[in-house]
Amino acid sequence: MVRVLCFVLLCFHYAVRTLSFQVDVDYDGLIKIKLQHALDHVPNPDFHDRGTVFVYSIRSGSVSLEQPPLSVSDREKLLLSEKGGIYRLHSSVQSADGKETSFLTFVKACSLVESHLSDILSVSLDHTGSVIGVSMMTSPGVCEGQLVTKDDIRVFNTTVFVKHMEQGPVPDTAAYIQKLEREKEARERGETKDNRSFLAKYWMYIVPLVIFLVLSGAANPEGAAGGGGGGGGR
Amino acid sequence: MKISEELNGCISRMWLRSPIVCLALLLIHLNLSYGLYEDQIGKFDWRQMYVGHVKFAEFDTVSSVKKVFVSTEENVVAALNLKSGNIIWRQVLEKKEQGTIHFMNITSEAVITVSGTNPVNVRGWDLNGGFLLWDWSFPLHVFISSEEENKWFLSDTELKLYHISLGSEIIVKPYELTSGRALEGSKLPLPLASKPSCVVAAPYIACIESVGGNPILHTVSITAVNSKPVSKPLKPLIENTEVTLESVHGSQPLVSVTSSGSKVKYLFLIEETGSRVLPYQVERSAKLVQDSLRESNILLQLLYTNEWFDVLTSNLLTGEPIPDVTSSLKYPHDRLGPPTAAAAVCTPRKDKGLGCRVLFSTTDHAVGMFHYPGKLIWVREEALASVVAVEMLDLPVSDTEAAIEKEFDHKEMDLGVSSGFGGMFTHRLLSQTLQLRLLILSILGLGDPPSAGQRAGLVRDEFGLHKMIVIATGVGKLFGIDNLSGEIVWRRRLENVASYSSQNQMILYVQRTTRHFPHPAQCALLARHKVSGEGVIFTFNPITGQPAGSESVTLLGYQIQQSMLLAFTDDNFLRGILLLDQKEQLHVLPSSAHSVAVKSAGSTFIFTADKNTGILAGYSLLFSNSQKLEATRVWEVKLTQGKQRLTAVVSKSPVERVHSQGRVLGDRSVLYKYINPNLVAVVTQGFDPVHKNFLNLYLVDVVSGSVVFSISHKKAREPVHIVHSENWVLYSYFSDKSRRTEIVTLELYEGKVQSNTTAFSSVASPIQPIVDQQAYILPGNIVAMKETITEKGITSKHILVALANGGVLELPWMFVDPRRPITVTPEMREEGVIPYMPELPVPSESIINYNQTVQRVQGIHTAPSGLESTCLVLVYGLDLYYTRVAPSKTFDVLKEDFDHFLISAVLLGLTVVSYITRKLASRKALKQAWK
């Protein structure tokens, strides 16, 4: 009885994760993404429902997910396709104005299995806030050949990123002109304050002088001393 | 576009240079000085000027230096030398429709051209120098819709230009030639029922129409006041209603009429009183042209059969042949397409009789000059004004080196001995005996004659600077050009081949380089069939131009959607071509490469980009088996919405190597580069009320299908040019807001740790790169851009920017580095980046083509040479310009003025001195020992 209850509870356990960060964009809206996946290792597989992602606000990136756990047969399929197979994810994005666009993405089945169904969905937006692509990655992304059991791959642990488009840079003439003006001012005031020590400032003049002094100073006594030394050695 | 995952192991591992070396390199860079010395002009570079496919031609019958004037499809007016075909002067008009030349003729003072659409410009060019004498434009309401409906006529004596618009009625409007003042026009009283076809046979206009099944020829004078049209039924001569009317170029008002079933052409000479049928007929296939000299009555009929180009010269009025000029000449049909006569001129020869010169243009855009009786004087390959694909290949090894190569080629030499230690020894002995024999034979003069390539000097040189440039042109003519001299080594004409209309592209693949002796190099050209639109392929040896397979192009039977070169070679070192057709079926060419394709199928991906829908889709070959290759769609993104359009897809050069994997920062830590060979830059453009003309750039990993980075620009428009290399993207656009050309650079870094030190994998790298970005202003208009490339990628990269003023600027990457800081910190100074300046300098010593202006550049091709420091450059467009650049200076070559004599004298001197001093020293030691 307890087991059954557990199962029921698990079935209704929705993995919910929310990421929040504020972006400086002039659009906002709600997106609903319906996820369908194919676990079979055939060229043209059937896609089955996996769950739904709601992006409540594109700007803040607050997200909720509804993903029921994988059925036992699906888990077996996934384990089977682990060797060289791929996992395909089909996503239909419904934007606030009702437009629907669909995207396709894939990961290697082995990396999905070995990451214990931890995946990252990136929703890329264009400059108006409409979705241009949904792509999936796993974390970690490499296949190392670990042994994974059926129990490890029950629930998706999904993270959703909303990727905004960056605003292109423009030539920064204002800052450059300001810099030039600052330099000009500094030159006019003539107080380019140099707080380095005396040695640090003039080492390039001092070092040759010292060397010259040492050499010329050493030259005379060395002639005598060298001669003397030579004589001593004989 | 080659996309193959996990094949990037070739990227060499990074060996960080010590800071001292860094500093030294920095000093070298900062002390940038390009440019040539005066005596180096033309030493490493050459320029070839072209005019394009000839549209109109006129012989100069006026001035003392005889020449021929041409105007072309490329909107060029030029004068060519009669004897050599060299350009005497050339004027390049506006691009595209705005410069389209509708009419050209000459007066005693000037060449007159009518060009453009709205407004229509009339220009007079000086006959001898090509200077612009006058330029006026029609009022804006004169609109050229089609060349069919607008005819032009130049009255030489009155100095008037007549514009004849053929619509429901024929309206003639004269203009004063030099000033453009509109004179009173008139409506020509032609009794026309249906829509006729009309031609101008100066100074008349002739129209043909069929009334009740009978063709009628109407003629009327353009210049005469109150001229009366004369109609002439053609009934007894021609009964067919489908008739073609053509005017015959030359001095007399002559038209030819032929009907669809007829084998002959009838000639009509137009006079004030009506047209007169001439008492003879000419063959239908003959190209007719009259002598250009005024008051001359010579008609030339040019008949082209496969190998012969015959000319029949006859008296225009009687049809009597003029014997000494009627002759036939062998036509180089293997290298030139069927000719059409453009203009002719006959002059009395010194000795006796008549000599005729005929300027002809061919279907493959060549232009040439025949002299009758006599020979073909010159041919210009004007197809080279429309280059669509370029490759540069190493030349094959010399005969002696080939013999050495044979030694290691086990297949050829394995005479039943194993390839162990003993086997190799036997090989060596055998090959050296062979070499000895060859040597003796060649001394005695009995040896095999040297190969053709050897004789022509087409062998690989020490530094790999001598290459073969393979060029595919828009008309489907292939050329092999020697890169040092610029001479055409071979040419091959392909029938019915067209470039892909969307980008004016053909694809040239190098399937096998010259490295695999004794297998010859092989290239493949992928193009479109002109009629059916199916894909065609032509494989050939790039050094000789000989076909590798069938003699002509092979029809594939499907339309090509995407193509790529397989990453691996087969047993004969040949790389197969993978083709995806419109029905998403995969094909591999040659079929022998199938097994190779299947072997690497698991890691082979291919992608397509649809310009109309903006959908990028990726396919995996995972489900292929030995019977069938199968492309399965594994990812899909949709980059455009609404009226946006996808304007460019730019991938990295497949031959590029990245030597340094990171960048040393001021604090001695390393910032690792994000080097993803599968990264492709995609540009979409559109218009919306908020952002005005916007431009979006996406960096898409075409194996995993993820959008790695995206950036948007407001108020940015074309021309957009993109350079994508190593870990950076550079693009330029025109800023509507500031009205200037701006360059934006993006540089991608992994961070302070490298995710995978051996190879990059798109599917197993969820890293998000750190993107540095910066924008610059370039004072100039960009027409093409390309990065330099060297063999190992050690040399720093420069960007070659072709400017609209005809210069090619060499811009160091350092100047557009996104890490250039506004406020200089000591760390930045340590790192060696120069402070930010918004405007990029365009110093004249960085213009690599000094005063050799290149017009209307279409693209720049760069190729590595055998020297790491040197990159070979071919700039193509209307002109071809070849040169070589050394971005980090020629650090691996001794200077030309290096004093070999001095250094050997010093060395010798030192050796002698050390020898003498040793002697002296030992003598001294001996003496001292005796003391």
Tab-separated table of C-alpha atoms in Angstrom, chain B residues 898-915:
chain	number	residue	atom	x	y	z
B	898	PHE	CA	71.349	39.833	-47.389
B	899	ASP	CA	75.118	40.021	-47.890
B	900	HIS	CA	76.173	36.429	-48.415
B	901	PHE	CA	79.628	37.536	-49.478
B	902	LEU	CA	80.272	39.557	-46.344
B	903	ILE	CA	79.111	36.866	-43.959
B	904	SER	CA	81.184	34.176	-45.660
B	905	ALA	CA	84.195	36.479	-45.793
B	906	VAL	CA	83.835	37.182	-42.071
B	907	LEU	CA	83.461	33.492	-41.292
B	908	LEU	CA	86.429	32.586	-43.399
B	909	GLY	CA	88.446	35.370	-41.859
B	910	LEU	CA	87.594	34.237	-38.347
B	911	THR	CA	88.543	30.656	-39.134
B	912	VAL	CA	91.847	31.751	-40.589
B	913	VAL	CA	92.546	34.083	-37.682
B	914	SER	CA	91.728	31.419	-35.108
B	915	TYR	CA	93.984	28.977	-36.914
